[in-house]
XYZ file of C-alpha atoms in Angstrom:
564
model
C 44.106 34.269 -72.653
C 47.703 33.482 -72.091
C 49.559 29.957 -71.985
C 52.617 29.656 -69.938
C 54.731 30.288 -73.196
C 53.132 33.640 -73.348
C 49.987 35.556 -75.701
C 49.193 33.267 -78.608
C 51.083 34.752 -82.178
C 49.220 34.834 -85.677
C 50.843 32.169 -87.492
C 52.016 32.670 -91.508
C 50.281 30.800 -93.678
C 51.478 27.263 -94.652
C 52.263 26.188 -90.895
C 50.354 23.193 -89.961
C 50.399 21.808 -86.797
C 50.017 17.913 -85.753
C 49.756 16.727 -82.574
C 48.336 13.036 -82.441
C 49.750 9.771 -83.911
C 46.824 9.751 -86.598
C 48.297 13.100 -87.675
C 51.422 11.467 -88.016
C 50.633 8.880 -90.150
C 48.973 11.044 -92.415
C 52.442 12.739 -92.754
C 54.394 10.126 -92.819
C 52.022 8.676 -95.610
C 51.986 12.101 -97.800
C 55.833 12.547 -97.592
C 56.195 9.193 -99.360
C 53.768 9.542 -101.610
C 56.378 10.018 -105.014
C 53.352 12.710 -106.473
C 53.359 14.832 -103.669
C 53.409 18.251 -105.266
C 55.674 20.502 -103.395
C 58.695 20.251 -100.290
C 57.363 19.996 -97.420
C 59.992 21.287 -94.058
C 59.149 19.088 -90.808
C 60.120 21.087 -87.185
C 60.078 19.436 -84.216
C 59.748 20.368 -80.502
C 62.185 19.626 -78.253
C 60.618 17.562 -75.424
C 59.454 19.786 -72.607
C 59.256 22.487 -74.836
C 55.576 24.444 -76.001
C 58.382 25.896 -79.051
C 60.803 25.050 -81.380
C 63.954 26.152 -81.218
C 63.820 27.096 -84.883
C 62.215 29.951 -86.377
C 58.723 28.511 -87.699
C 57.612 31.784 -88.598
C 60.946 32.764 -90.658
C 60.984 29.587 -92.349
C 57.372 29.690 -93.366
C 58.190 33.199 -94.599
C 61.055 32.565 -96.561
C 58.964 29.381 -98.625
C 55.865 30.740 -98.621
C 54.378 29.329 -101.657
C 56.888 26.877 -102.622
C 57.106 24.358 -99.787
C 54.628 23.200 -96.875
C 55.681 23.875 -93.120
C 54.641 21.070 -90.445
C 55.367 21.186 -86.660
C 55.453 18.592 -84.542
C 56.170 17.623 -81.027
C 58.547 15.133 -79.374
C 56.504 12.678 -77.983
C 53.921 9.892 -79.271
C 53.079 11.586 -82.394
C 57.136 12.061 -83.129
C 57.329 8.511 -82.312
C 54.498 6.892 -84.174
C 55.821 9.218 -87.686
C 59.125 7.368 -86.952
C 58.085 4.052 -86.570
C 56.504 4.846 -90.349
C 59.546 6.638 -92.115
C 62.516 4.659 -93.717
C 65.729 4.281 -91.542
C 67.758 7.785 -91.236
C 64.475 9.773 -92.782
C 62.798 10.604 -88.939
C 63.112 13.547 -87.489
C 62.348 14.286 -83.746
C 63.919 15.806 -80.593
C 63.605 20.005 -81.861
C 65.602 18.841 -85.291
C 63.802 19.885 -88.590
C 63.926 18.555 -91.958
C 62.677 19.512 -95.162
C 61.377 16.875 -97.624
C 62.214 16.950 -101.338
C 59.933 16.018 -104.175
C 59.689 12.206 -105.251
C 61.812 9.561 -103.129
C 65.462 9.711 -103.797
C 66.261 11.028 -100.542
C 65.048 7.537 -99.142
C 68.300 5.816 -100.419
C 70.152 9.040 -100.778
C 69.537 10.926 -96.984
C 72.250 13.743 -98.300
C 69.143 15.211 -100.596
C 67.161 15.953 -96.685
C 69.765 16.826 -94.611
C 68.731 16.973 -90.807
C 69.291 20.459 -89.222
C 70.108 20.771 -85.485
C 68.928 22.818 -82.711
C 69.784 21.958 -79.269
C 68.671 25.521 -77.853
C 69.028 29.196 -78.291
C 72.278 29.692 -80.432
C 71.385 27.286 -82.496
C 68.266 29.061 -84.087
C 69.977 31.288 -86.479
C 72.171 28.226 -87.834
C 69.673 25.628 -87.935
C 66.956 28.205 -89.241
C 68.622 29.618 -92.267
C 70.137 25.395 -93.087
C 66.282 24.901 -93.551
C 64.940 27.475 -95.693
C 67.984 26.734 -97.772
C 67.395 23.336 -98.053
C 63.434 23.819 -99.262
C 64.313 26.850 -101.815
C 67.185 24.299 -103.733
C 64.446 21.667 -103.549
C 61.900 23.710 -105.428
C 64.287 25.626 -107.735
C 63.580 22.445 -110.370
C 59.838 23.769 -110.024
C 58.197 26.955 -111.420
C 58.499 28.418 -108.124
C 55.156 30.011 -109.070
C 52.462 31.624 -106.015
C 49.387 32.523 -105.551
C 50.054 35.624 -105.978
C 50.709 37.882 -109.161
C 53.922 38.433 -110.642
C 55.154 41.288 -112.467
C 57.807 41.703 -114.915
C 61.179 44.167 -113.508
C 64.484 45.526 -114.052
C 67.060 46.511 -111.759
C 70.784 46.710 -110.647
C 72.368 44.899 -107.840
C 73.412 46.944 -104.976
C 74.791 44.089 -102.839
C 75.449 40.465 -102.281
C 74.786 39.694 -98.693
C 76.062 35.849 -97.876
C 75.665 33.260 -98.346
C 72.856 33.488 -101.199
C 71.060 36.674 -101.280
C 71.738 39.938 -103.734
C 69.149 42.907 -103.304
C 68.322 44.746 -106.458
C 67.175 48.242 -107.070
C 64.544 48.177 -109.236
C 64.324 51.059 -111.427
C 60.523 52.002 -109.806
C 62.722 52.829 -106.843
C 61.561 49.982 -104.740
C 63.482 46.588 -103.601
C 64.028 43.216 -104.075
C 65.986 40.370 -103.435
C 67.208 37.366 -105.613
C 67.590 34.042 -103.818
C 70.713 31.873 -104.868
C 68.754 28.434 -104.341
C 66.181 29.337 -106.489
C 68.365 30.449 -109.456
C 71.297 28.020 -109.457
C 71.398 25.557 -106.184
C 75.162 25.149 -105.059
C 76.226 28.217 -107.035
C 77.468 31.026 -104.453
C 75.794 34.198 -104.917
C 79.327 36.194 -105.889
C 79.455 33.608 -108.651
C 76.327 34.274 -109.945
C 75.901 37.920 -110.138
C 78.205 41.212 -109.091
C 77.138 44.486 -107.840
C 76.366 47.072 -110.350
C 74.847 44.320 -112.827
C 71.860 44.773 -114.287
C 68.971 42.235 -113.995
C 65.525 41.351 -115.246
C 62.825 39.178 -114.274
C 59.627 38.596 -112.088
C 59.180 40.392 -109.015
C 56.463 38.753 -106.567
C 55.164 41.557 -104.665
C 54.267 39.902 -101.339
C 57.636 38.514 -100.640
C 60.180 40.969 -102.651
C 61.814 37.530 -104.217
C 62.556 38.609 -108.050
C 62.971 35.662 -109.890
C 65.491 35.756 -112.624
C 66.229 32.554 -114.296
C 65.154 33.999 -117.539
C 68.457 35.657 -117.471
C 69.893 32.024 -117.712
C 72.488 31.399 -120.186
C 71.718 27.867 -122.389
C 73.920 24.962 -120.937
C 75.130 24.177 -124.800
C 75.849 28.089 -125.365
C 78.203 28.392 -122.583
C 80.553 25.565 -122.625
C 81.913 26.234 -126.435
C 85.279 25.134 -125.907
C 87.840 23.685 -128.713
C 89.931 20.852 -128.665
C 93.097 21.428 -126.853
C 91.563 24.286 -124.342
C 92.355 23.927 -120.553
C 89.346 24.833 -118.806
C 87.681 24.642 -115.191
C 85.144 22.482 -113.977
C 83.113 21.581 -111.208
C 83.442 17.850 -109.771
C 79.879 16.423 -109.155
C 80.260 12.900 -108.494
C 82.786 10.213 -108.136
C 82.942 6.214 -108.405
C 86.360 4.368 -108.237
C 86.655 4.280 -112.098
C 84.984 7.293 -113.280
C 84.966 11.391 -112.387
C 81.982 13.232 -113.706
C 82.936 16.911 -113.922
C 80.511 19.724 -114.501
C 81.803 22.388 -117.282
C 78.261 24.298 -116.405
C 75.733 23.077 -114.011
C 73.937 21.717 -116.921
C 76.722 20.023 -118.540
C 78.144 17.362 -116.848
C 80.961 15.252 -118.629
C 81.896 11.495 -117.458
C 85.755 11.226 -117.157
C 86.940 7.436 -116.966
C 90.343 6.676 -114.675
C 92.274 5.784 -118.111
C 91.786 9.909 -118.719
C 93.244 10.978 -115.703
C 96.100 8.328 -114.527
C 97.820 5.636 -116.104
C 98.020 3.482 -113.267
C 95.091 0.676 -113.079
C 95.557 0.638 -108.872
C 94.300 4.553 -108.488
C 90.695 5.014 -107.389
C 88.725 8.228 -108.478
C 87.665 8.385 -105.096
C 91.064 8.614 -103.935
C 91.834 11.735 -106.289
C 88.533 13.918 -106.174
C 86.173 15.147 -103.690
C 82.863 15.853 -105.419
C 82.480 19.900 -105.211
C 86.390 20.631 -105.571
C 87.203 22.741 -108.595
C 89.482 21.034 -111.109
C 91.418 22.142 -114.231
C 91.151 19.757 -117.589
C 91.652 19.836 -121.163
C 89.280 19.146 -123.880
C 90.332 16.356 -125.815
C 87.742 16.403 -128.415
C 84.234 17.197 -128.581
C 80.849 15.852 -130.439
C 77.683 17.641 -131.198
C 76.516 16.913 -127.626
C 79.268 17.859 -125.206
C 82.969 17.950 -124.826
C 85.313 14.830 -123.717
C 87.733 15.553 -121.108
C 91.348 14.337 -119.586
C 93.127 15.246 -116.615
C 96.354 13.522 -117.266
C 98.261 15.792 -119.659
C 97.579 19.440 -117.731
C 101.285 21.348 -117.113
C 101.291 23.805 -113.825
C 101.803 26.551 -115.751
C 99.112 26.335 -118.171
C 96.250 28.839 -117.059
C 92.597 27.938 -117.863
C 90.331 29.739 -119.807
C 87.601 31.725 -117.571
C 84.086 29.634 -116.566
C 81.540 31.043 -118.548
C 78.939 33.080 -116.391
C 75.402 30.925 -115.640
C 73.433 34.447 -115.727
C 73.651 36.806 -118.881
C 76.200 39.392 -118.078
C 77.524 37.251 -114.766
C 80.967 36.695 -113.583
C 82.727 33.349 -114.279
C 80.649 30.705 -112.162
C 83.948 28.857 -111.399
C 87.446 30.142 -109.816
C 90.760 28.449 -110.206
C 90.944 26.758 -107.317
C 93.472 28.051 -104.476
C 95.275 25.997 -101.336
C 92.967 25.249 -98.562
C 93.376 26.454 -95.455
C 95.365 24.253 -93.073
C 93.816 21.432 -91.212
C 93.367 22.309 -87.481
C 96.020 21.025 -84.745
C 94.111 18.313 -83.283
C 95.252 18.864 -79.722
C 94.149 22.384 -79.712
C 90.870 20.749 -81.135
C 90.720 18.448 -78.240
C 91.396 20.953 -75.941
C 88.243 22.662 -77.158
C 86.030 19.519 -76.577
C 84.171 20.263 -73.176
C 84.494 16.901 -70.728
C 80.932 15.458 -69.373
C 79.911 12.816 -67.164
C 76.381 11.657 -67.126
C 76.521 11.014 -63.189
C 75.536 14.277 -61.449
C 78.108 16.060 -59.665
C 79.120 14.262 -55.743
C 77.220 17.856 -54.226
C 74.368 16.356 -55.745
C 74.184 13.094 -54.250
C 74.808 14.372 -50.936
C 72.883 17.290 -50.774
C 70.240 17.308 -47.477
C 66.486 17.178 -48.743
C 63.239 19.407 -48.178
C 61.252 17.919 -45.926
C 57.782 17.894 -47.740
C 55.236 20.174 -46.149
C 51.899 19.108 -44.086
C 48.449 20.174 -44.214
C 48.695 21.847 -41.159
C 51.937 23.986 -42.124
C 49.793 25.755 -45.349
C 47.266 28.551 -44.468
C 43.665 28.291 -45.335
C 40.759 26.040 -45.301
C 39.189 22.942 -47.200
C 40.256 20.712 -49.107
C 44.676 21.124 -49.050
C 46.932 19.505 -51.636
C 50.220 18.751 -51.099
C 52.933 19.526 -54.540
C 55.042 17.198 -54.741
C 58.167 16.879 -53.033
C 61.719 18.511 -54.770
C 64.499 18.221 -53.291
C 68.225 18.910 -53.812
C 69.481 15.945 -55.310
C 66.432 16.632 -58.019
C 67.270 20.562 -58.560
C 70.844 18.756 -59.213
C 69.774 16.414 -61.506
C 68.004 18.966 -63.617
C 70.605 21.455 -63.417
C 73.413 18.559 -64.365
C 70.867 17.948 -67.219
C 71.031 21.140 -68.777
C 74.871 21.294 -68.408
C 74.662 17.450 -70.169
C 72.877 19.063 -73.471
C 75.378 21.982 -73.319
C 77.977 20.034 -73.377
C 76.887 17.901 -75.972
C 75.510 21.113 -78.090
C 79.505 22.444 -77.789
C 80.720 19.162 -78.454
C 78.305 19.065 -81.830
C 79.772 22.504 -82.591
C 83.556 21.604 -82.230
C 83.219 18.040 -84.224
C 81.348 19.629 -86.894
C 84.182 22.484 -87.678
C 87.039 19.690 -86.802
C 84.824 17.957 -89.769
C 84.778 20.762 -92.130
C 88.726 21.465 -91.426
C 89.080 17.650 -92.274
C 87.198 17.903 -95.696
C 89.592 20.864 -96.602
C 92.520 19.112 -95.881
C 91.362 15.937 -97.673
C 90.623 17.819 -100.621
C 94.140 19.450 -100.315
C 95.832 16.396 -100.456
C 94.115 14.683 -103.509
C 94.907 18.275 -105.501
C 98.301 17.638 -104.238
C 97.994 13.652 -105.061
C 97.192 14.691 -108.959
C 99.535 17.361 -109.242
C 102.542 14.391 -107.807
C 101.307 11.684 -110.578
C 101.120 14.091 -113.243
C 104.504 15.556 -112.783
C 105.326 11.714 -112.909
C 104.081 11.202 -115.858
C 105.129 14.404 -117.443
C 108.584 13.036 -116.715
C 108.799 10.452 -118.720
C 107.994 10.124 -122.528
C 105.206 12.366 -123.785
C 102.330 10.962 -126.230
C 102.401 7.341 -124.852
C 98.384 7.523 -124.343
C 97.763 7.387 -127.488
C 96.232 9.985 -130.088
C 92.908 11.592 -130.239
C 91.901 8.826 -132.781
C 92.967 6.394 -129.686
C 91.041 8.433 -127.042
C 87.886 9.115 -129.476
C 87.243 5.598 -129.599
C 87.950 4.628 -125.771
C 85.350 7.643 -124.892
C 82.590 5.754 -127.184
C 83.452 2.534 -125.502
C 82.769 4.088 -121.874
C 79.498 6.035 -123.518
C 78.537 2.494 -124.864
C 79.456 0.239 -121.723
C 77.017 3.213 -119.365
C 74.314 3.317 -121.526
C 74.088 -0.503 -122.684
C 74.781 -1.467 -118.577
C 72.360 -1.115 -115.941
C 73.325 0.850 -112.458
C 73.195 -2.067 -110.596
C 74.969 -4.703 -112.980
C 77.839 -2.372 -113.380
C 79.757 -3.585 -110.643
C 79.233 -6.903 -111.679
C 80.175 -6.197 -115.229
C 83.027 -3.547 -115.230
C 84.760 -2.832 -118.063
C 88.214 -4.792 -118.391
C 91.693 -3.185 -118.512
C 92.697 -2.956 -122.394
C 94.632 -1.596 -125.048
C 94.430 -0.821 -128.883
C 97.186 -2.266 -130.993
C 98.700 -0.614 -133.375
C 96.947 -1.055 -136.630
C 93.391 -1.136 -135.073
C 92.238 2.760 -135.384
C 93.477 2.177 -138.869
C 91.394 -0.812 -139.198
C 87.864 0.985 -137.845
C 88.109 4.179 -139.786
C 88.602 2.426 -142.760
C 85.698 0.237 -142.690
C 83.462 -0.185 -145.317
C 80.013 -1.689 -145.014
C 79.606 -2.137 -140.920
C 78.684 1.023 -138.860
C 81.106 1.871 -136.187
C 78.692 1.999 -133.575
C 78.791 -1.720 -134.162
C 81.996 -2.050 -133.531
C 82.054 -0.029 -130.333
C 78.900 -2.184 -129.116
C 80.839 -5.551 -129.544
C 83.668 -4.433 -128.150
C 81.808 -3.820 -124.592
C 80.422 -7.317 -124.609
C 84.080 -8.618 -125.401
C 85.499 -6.048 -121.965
C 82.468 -7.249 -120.295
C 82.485 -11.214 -120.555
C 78.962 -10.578 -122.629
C 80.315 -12.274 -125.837
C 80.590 -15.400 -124.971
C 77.284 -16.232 -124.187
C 75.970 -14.767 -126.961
C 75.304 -17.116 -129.727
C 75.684 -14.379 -133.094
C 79.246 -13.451 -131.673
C 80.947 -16.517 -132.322
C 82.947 -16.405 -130.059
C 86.074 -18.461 -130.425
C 90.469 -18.507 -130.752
C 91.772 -18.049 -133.610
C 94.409 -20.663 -135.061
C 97.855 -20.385 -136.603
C 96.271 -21.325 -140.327
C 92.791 -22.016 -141.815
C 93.613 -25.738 -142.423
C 91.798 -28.383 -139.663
C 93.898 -29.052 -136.573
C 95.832 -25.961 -136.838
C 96.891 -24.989 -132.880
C 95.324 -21.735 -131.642
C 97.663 -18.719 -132.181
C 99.781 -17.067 -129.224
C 102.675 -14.684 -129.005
C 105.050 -14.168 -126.240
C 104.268 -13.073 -122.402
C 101.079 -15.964 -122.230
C 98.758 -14.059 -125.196
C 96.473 -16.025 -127.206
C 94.640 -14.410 -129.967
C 90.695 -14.339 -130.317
C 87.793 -13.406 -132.766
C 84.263 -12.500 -132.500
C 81.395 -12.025 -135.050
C 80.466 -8.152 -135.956
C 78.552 -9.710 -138.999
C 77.767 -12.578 -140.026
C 75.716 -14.874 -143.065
C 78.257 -13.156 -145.768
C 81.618 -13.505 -146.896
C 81.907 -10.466 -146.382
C 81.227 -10.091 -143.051
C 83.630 -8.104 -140.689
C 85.201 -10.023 -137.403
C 87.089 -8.067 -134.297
C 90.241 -9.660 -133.466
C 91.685 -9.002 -130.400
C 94.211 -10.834 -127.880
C 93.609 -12.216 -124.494
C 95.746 -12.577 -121.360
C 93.793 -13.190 -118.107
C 91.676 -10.584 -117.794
C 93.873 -8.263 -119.684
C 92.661 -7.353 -123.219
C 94.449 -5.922 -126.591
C 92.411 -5.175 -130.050
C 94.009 -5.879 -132.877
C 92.115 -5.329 -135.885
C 88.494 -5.501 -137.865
C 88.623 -7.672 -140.139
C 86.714 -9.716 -143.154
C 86.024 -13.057 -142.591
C 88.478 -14.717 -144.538
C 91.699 -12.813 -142.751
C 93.082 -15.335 -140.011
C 95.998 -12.745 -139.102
C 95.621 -11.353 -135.922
């Protein structure tokens, strides 16, 4: 039996089809369940449409065993999963989607992306987006199927882009490694090279040979010194604060005072997360490096990016000019111009005059099709040229988009270059040593740890200095653990001291003696001193001085000193 879409096809496994608003809520109600086991990819049919526009079968090929499929129409079912999903999570209209585990990508809709397909030429594009999307999702996940998996060696032969290598294994046969289930956001070139040799587990039904055993240790790969210049990968930004990957599983948090001098720059105005960026390692712990971007001179190369696979190439490149942003004119000129009101031909078109019972052949019972006439054959076809148009239009705005990204990432590489050659100008050394920078690092660490997400904005870390004598002053404490010091200074930067009743919070005055007037020095600064002990004579205080919301530590003290 046929349907009008042609002979039914055997379907993969792992496509599931819905079809009534019951079946929608089920979805709706497993996606957002945060224990839900495995992605799950959502594909819609265009309305008017028995098909999707993207490949089912490919995409339930390429995840078999690692993510869910589910098809759905456009119509009430679409609309009834909508009416359930948070705001900019639907899908409908011959779009797909693919799910992640747990429910981040409710507040963060960049983790699902919605993939596009307004018709034929948009399968390929639209296709391959998904089954990328699902294979990063589950690359966190053991990636394991039902079926067996056996242990093989190989070379590569080729990389074929964006994310696939094939392998000759040395049985003679062939497989293929998949970038999103290695390293997600690594290219393929950056993770292996052809002629390298390879090991890992081959599943025999799809050919996928999974080699993250070949995985070099996050803490074995970034072993740099103080004082190297190295590459890294920018992963997120926030007005005060750069976090820079130095391996995709180390991640370092670089605070504005690192990478410019000026207290008006945003982070977000410098760095595009992605971009590759050169820094130097200032000093590093038993954990990780600490990084600054502020003292880099053009002509000092970077050492190599360690490989992420065990005998790899470097996973990061210096970074090289992006191509030029495209005239916008000639942009324009390739945006097709649509009306939605069909074509003057149309509306005065003559109609069919609808046919009678006695003008058709035959006997019994007759009915009569409806009516088309010209004006409606216009209306569809104007229709059809509507969705083209708005297909190329989706097309042109989307590469004008990308064109714009490169461009905006030129100019903040530019941007840091400018200030840096600013700075380099000028006297050298005047951020302080790596005593000074050690200490300001441990302060940030402190301030992220101790401050909640969503406080932070409301309790930012203010602008300060270290006098002169106050490094001095910490390292040569006896008796009070630094961290202590470090901790107390956040709730000073913070505003947290003062209502804290063991900080004793108060000025400090000219002299010991009663009535003595609180002590201040030129430009409007008054001096200050808060409890880092207490109950002892010996107990250690942190002086510091205040000006607005402008701070300056002085010194740790014992109790007993009143100099600031």
């Amino acid at each position: 039996m046929s349907s009008a879409t042609g002979p039914l096809q055997a379907r993969p496994p792992g496509i599931e089809r819905i079809d009534t608003p019951e079946a929608a809520e089920r979805l709706a109600g497993r996606l957002l369940d945060p224990s839900r086991g495995v992605p799950v990819v959502v594909i819609t049919t265009p309305s008017g449409r028995d098909e999707p526009w993207i490949d089912t079968d490919e995409v339930a090929d390429a995840v078999l065993g690692l993510a869910d499929v589910v098809v759905m129409p456009t119509d009430s079912t679409s609309w009834r999963f909508s009416e359930l999903m948070p705001p900019g999570t639907q899908v409908f209209g011959g779009a797909g989607r693919a799910y992640p585990l747990g429910l981040e990508w409710i507040s963060d809709l960049s983790r699902s992306p919605l993939r596009f397909a307004y018709g034929p030429a948009d399968r390929t594009r639209a296709t391959d987006g998904l089954i990328s999307d699902a294979l990063a999702m589950t690359a966190a996940s053991t990636g394991a199927t039902d079926t067996p998996v056996r242990p093989v060696t190989g070379t590569v032969s080729m990389l074929v882009a964006p994310s696939r290598a094939i392998v000759k294994l040395d049985d003679d046969g062939l497989g293929t490694v998949w970038q999103e289930l290695t390293i997600p956001g690594v290219p393929i070139d950056h993770l292996l090279t052809r002629g390298q040799r390879v090991s890992g587990l081959l599943d025999p039904v799809s050919r996928r040979v999974d080699i993250r055993m070949m995985l070099v240790p996050a803490p074995d790969a970034a072993r740099y010194e103080p004082g190297d210049v190295v590459l890294g990968r920018v992963e997120e930004v926030r007005p005060d604060v750069v976090h820079i990957a130095l391996h995709p599983g180390v991640v370092v948090p670089v605070p504005k005072h690192r990478v410019t001098s000026n207290p008006l720059d945003a982070m977000t105005e410098l760095f595009s997360p992605g971009e590759t960026v050169v820094a130097r390692v200032a000093w590093r712990d038993e954990e990780r490096p600490a990084l600054r971007l502020d003292d880099i001179d053009d002509d000092e190369a970077p050492l190599p990016a360690p490989p992420v696979l065990a005998g790899g190439p470097p996973w990061l490149t210096v970074p090289t000019p992006e191509p030029a942003l495209v005239e916008e004119d000639r942009a324009q000129d390739a945006m097709p111009s649509f009306s939605m009101a069909p074509s003057t031909e149309s509306r005065t078109a003559p109609t069919r005059t609808p046919p009678t019972p006695r003008d058709l052949a035959g006997g019994g019972p007759v009915r009569v099709p409806a009516p088309r006439t010209a004006v409606s054959d216009a209306l569809l076809e104007d229709t059809r040229r509507q969705a083209e148009a708005f297909r190329m239009r989706a097309e042109t705005l989307e590469a004008r988009l990308r064109d714009l990204e490169a461009k905006v990432r030129e100019q903040k590489t530019a941007l840091r270059r400018e200030k840096l050659r600013q700075k380099n100008a000028g006297p050298r050394g005047l951020s302080g040593n790596e005593a000074e920078q050690r200490f300001e690092y441990e302060v940030y660490l402190a301030w992220r740890d101790r401050i909640q997400p969503a406080d932070r904005v409301r309790l930012p870390l203010a602008e300060y200095s270290l006098g002169a004598g106050f490094i001095e002053s910490v390292e040569s404490l006896d008796g009070v653990d630094r961290r202590k010091v470090v901790d107390v200074t956040v709730e000073v930067l913070t505003g947290l001291a003062k209502d804290l009743d063991g900080r004793e919070l108060h000025r400090l005055r000219v002299s010991a003696s009663g009535g003595s007037p609180p002590l201040t020095r030129e430009g409007g600064w008054t001096a200050w001193r808060v409890a880092l002990q207490r109950n002892t004579p010996s107990a250690r205080r942190l002086h510091f001085w205040r000006r607005g919301d402008e701070f300056e530590l002085a010194r740790v003290v014992l109790h007993d000193e009143v100099r600031a």
